[in-house]
Amino acid sequence: GEDVEQSLFLSVREGDSSVINCTYTDSSSTYLYWYKQEPGAGLQLLTYIFSNMDMKQDQRLTVLLNKKDKHLSLRIADTQTGDSAIYFCAEMAGGYNKLIFGAGTRLAVHP
Amino acid sequence: NAGVTQTPKFRVLKTGQSMTLLCAQDMNHEYMYWYRQDPGMGLRLIHYSVGEGTTAKGEVPDGYNVSRLKKQNFLLGLESAAPSQTSVYFCASNGQGATTDTQYFGPGTRLTVL
């Protein structure tokens, strides 16, 4: 079945770049997403990438997709304390816009 | 435009009690979903609905029932709560066919079953 895997924790210094990695299994996924969850809140869509793209840039965010290796990454440039949150990778699978989520990567930003 | 709202925000139940979680959306979305979030496991789909009057099972449906009597509301019921159902529950909605719009999430309901 479909599965999405992420490392659980990442710690970076303020101002550095953060790279969060994700692997997925469903090669037929048309869209892949990155969501952000701040403490006590729901999930907020950060960005998405269509499966025929290799890269997408949106201000401080860069998404890289390696479809051959089924690997997705999210790079956050100039990481700030406000970026501290849990980041979820998700793939669309199984119809009706259903999403399969990874376990989430907790990003901690320290001075 | 409130987006997706959930009621209640917190609840504590005793084993065997029942309750209903309410999700409401004002975006005229066709698709609605219920997830549970547990530490280290991400979000898992419980049930979903692709339109008024329809429901379908997700990945972890056992112990839950749902109803979609009105397009804007999606109810999640626990008939006999168990400690294993202690979790944070999220509702989401999505416009039909709007894949790039993806899912909008509510703020969550934190449920503890003693």
PDB file of N, CA, C and O in Angstrom, chain A residues 24-55:
ATOM      1  N   TYR A  24       8.140   8.574  -0.725  1.00  0.00           N
ATOM      2  CA  TYR A  24       6.780   8.074  -0.898  1.00  0.00           C
ATOM      3  C   TYR A  24       6.829   6.846  -1.788  1.00  0.00           C
ATOM      4  O   TYR A  24       7.849   6.558  -2.424  1.00  0.00           O
ATOM      5  N   THR A  25       5.732   6.107  -1.830  1.00  0.00           N
ATOM      6  CA  THR A  25       5.771   4.834  -2.545  1.00  0.00           C
ATOM      7  C   THR A  25       4.866   4.786  -3.771  1.00  0.00           C
ATOM      8  O   THR A  25       5.104   4.008  -4.673  1.00  0.00           O
ATOM      9  N   ASP A  26       3.836   5.639  -3.807  1.00  0.00           N
ATOM     10  CA  ASP A  26       2.876   5.525  -4.904  1.00  0.00           C
ATOM     11  C   ASP A  26       3.364   6.314  -6.111  1.00  0.00           C
ATOM     12  O   ASP A  26       3.277   7.531  -6.145  1.00  0.00           O
ATOM     13  N   SER A  27       3.862   5.609  -7.122  1.00  0.00           N
ATOM     14  CA  SER A  27       4.431   6.281  -8.288  1.00  0.00           C
ATOM     15  C   SER A  27       3.357   6.974  -9.134  1.00  0.00           C
ATOM     16  O   SER A  27       3.679   7.791  -9.984  1.00  0.00           O
ATOM     17  N   SER A  28       2.082   6.658  -8.867  1.00  0.00           N
ATOM     18  CA  SER A  28       1.020   7.293  -9.651  1.00  0.00           C
ATOM     19  C   SER A  28       0.533   8.592  -9.021  1.00  0.00           C
ATOM     20  O   SER A  28      -0.374   9.235  -9.545  1.00  0.00           O
ATOM     21  N   SER A  29       1.119   8.996  -7.897  1.00  0.00           N
ATOM     22  CA  SER A  29       0.703  10.240  -7.247  1.00  0.00           C
ATOM     23  C   SER A  29       0.867  11.411  -8.197  1.00  0.00           C
ATOM     24  O   SER A  29       1.931  11.599  -8.777  1.00  0.00           O
ATOM     25  N   THR A  30      -0.180  12.205  -8.348  1.00  0.00           N
ATOM     26  CA  THR A  30      -0.108  13.338  -9.268  1.00  0.00           C
ATOM     27  C   THR A  30       0.346  14.604  -8.572  1.00  0.00           C
ATOM     28  O   THR A  30       0.984  15.457  -9.170  1.00  0.00           O
ATOM     29  N   TYR A  31       0.007  14.726  -7.311  1.00  0.00           N
ATOM     30  CA  TYR A  31       0.399  15.904  -6.545  1.00  0.00           C
ATOM     31  C   TYR A  31       1.030  15.471  -5.224  1.00  0.00           C
ATOM     32  O   TYR A  31       0.612  14.482  -4.619  1.00  0.00           O
ATOM     33  N   LEU A  32       2.017  16.259  -4.811  1.00  0.00           N
ATOM     34  CA  LEU A  32       2.651  16.048  -3.506  1.00  0.00           C
ATOM     35  C   LEU A  32       2.632  17.381  -2.775  1.00  0.00           C
ATOM     36  O   LEU A  32       2.797  18.441  -3.397  1.00  0.00           O
ATOM     37  N   TYR A  33       2.439  17.309  -1.470  1.00  0.00           N
ATOM     38  CA  TYR A  33       2.172  18.519  -0.699  1.00  0.00           C
ATOM     39  C   TYR A  33       3.097  18.615   0.514  1.00  0.00           C
ATOM     40  O   TYR A  33       3.544  17.608   1.054  1.00  0.00           O
ATOM     41  N   TRP A  34       3.294  19.857   0.930  1.00  0.00           N
ATOM     42  CA  TRP A  34       3.914  20.117   2.227  1.00  0.00           C
ATOM     43  C   TRP A  34       2.940  20.952   3.057  1.00  0.00           C
ATOM     44  O   TRP A  34       2.468  21.993   2.609  1.00  0.00           O
ATOM     45  N   TYR A  35       2.662  20.452   4.256  1.00  0.00           N
ATOM     46  CA  TYR A  35       1.813  21.150   5.202  1.00  0.00           C
ATOM     47  C   TYR A  35       2.636  21.541   6.431  1.00  0.00           C
ATOM     48  O   TYR A  35       3.588  20.856   6.799  1.00  0.00           O
ATOM     49  N   LYS A  36       2.191  22.616   7.085  1.00  0.00           N
ATOM     50  CA  LYS A  36       2.826  23.076   8.318  1.00  0.00           C
ATOM     51  C   LYS A  36       1.796  23.046   9.439  1.00  0.00           C
ATOM     52  O   LYS A  36       0.651  23.471   9.243  1.00  0.00           O
ATOM     53  N   GLN A  37       2.203  22.553  10.600  1.00  0.00           N
ATOM     54  CA  GLN A  37       1.319  22.546  11.757  1.00  0.00           C
ATOM     55  C   GLN A  37       2.021  23.227  12.924  1.00  0.00           C
ATOM     56  O   GLN A  37       3.039  22.749  13.414  1.00  0.00           O
ATOM     57  N   GLU A  38       1.455  24.338  13.348  1.00  0.00           N
ATOM     58  CA  GLU A  38       1.973  25.035  14.530  1.00  0.00           C
ATOM     59  C   GLU A  38       1.294  24.467  15.770  1.00  0.00           C
ATOM     60  O   GLU A  38       0.223  23.851  15.668  1.00  0.00           O
ATOM     61  N   PRO A  39       1.896  24.654  16.938  1.00  0.00           N
ATOM     62  CA  PRO A  39       1.360  24.044  18.164  1.00  0.00           C
ATOM     63  C   PRO A  39      -0.112  24.387  18.389  1.00  0.00           C
ATOM     64  O   PRO A  39      -0.514  25.553  18.307  1.00  0.00           O
ATOM     65  N   GLY A  40      -0.915  23.355  18.638  1.00  0.00           N
ATOM     66  CA  GLY A  40      -2.323  23.558  18.949  1.00  0.00           C
ATOM     67  C   GLY A  40      -3.188  23.958  17.778  1.00  0.00           C
ATOM     68  O   GLY A  40      -4.352  24.339  17.973  1.00  0.00           O
ATOM     69  N   ALA A  41      -2.667  23.867  16.564  1.00  0.00           N
ATOM     70  CA  ALA A  41      -3.418  24.319  15.395  1.00  0.00           C
ATOM     71  C   ALA A  41      -3.598  23.180  14.398  1.00  0.00           C
ATOM     72  O   ALA A  41      -2.992  22.122  14.510  1.00  0.00           O
ATOM     73  N   GLY A  42      -4.443  23.437  13.419  1.00  0.00           N
ATOM     74  CA  GLY A  42      -4.632  22.487  12.335  1.00  0.00           C
ATOM     75  C   GLY A  42      -3.504  22.601  11.321  1.00  0.00           C
ATOM     76  O   GLY A  42      -2.531  23.317  11.522  1.00  0.00           O
ATOM     77  N   LEU A  43      -3.631  21.874  10.221  1.00  0.00           N
ATOM     78  CA  LEU A  43      -2.599  21.872   9.194  1.00  0.00           C
ATOM     79  C   LEU A  43      -2.870  22.975   8.184  1.00  0.00           C
ATOM     80  O   LEU A  43      -4.009  23.204   7.769  1.00  0.00           O
ATOM     81  N   GLN A  44      -1.789  23.624   7.776  1.00  0.00           N
ATOM     82  CA  GLN A  44      -1.880  24.711   6.808  1.00  0.00           C
ATOM     83  C   GLN A  44      -1.048  24.331   5.591  1.00  0.00           C
ATOM     84  O   GLN A  44       0.133  23.966   5.738  1.00  0.00           O
ATOM     85  N   LEU A  45      -1.645  24.426   4.409  1.00  0.00           N
ATOM     86  CA  LEU A  45      -0.905  24.099   3.203  1.00  0.00           C
ATOM     87  C   LEU A  45       0.201  25.118   2.974  1.00  0.00           C
ATOM     88  O   LEU A  45      -0.041  26.320   2.948  1.00  0.00           O
ATOM     89  N   LEU A  46       1.434  24.602   2.822  1.00  0.00           N
ATOM     90  CA  LEU A  46       2.574  25.476   2.530  1.00  0.00           C
ATOM     91  C   LEU A  46       2.789  25.602   1.024  1.00  0.00           C
ATOM     92  O   LEU A  46       2.917  26.699   0.498  1.00  0.00           O
ATOM     93  N   THR A  47       2.871  24.461   0.380  1.00  0.00           N
ATOM     94  CA  THR A  47       3.140  24.439  -1.047  1.00  0.00           C
ATOM     95  C   THR A  47       2.843  23.044  -1.574  1.00  0.00           C
ATOM     96  O   THR A  47       2.648  22.101  -0.804  1.00  0.00           O
ATOM     97  N   TYR A  48       2.802  22.925  -2.885  1.00  0.00           N
ATOM     98  CA  TYR A  48       2.576  21.634  -3.512  1.00  0.00           C
ATOM     99  C   TYR A  48       3.382  21.583  -4.800  1.00  0.00           C
ATOM    100  O   TYR A  48       3.849  22.613  -5.314  1.00  0.00           O
ATOM    101  N   ILE A  49       3.567  20.394  -5.332  1.00  0.00           N
ATOM    102  CA  ILE A  49       4.252  20.244  -6.601  1.00  0.00           C
ATOM    103  C   ILE A  49       3.553  19.182  -7.426  1.00  0.00           C
ATOM    104  O   ILE A  49       3.103  18.156  -6.896  1.00  0.00           O
ATOM    105  N   PHE A  50       3.416  19.434  -8.694  1.00  0.00           N
ATOM    106  CA  PHE A  50       2.830  18.473  -9.606  1.00  0.00           C
ATOM    107  C   PHE A  50       3.904  17.470  -9.994  1.00  0.00           C
ATOM    108  O   PHE A  50       5.078  17.815 -10.099  1.00  0.00           O
ATOM    109  N   SER A  51       3.506  16.251 -10.250  1.00  0.00           N
ATOM    110  CA  SER A  51       4.478  15.167 -10.421  1.00  0.00           C
ATOM    111  C   SER A  51       5.331  15.305 -11.676  1.00  0.00           C
ATOM    112  O   SER A  51       6.350  14.622 -11.804  1.00  0.00           O
ATOM    113  N   ASN A  52       4.960  16.176 -12.622  1.00  0.00           N
ATOM    114  CA  ASN A  52       5.791  16.327 -13.822  1.00  0.00           C
ATOM    115  C   ASN A  52       6.801  17.475 -13.674  1.00  0.00           C
ATOM    116  O   ASN A  52       7.475  17.843 -14.629  1.00  0.00           O
ATOM    117  N   MET A  53       6.894  18.019 -12.457  1.00  0.00           N
ATOM    118  CA  MET A  53       7.851  19.074 -12.175  1.00  0.00           C
ATOM    119  C   MET A  53       9.017  18.530 -11.380  1.00  0.00           C
ATOM    120  O   MET A  53       8.867  17.559 -10.625  1.00  0.00           O
ATOM    121  N   ASP A  54      10.191  19.142 -11.534  1.00  0.00           N
ATOM    122  CA  ASP A  54      11.357  18.759 -10.733  1.00  0.00           C
ATOM    123  C   ASP A  54      11.558  19.700  -9.558  1.00  0.00           C
ATOM    124  O   ASP A  54      12.129  19.302  -8.531  1.00  0.00           O
ATOM    125  N   MET A  55      11.149  20.930  -9.725  1.00  0.00           N
ATOM    126  CA  MET A  55      11.418  21.919  -8.705  1.00  0.00           C
ATOM    127  C   MET A  55      10.311  22.987  -8.734  1.00  0.00           C
ATOM    128  O   MET A  55       9.756  23.305  -9.781  1.00  0.00           O
TER     129      MET A  55
END
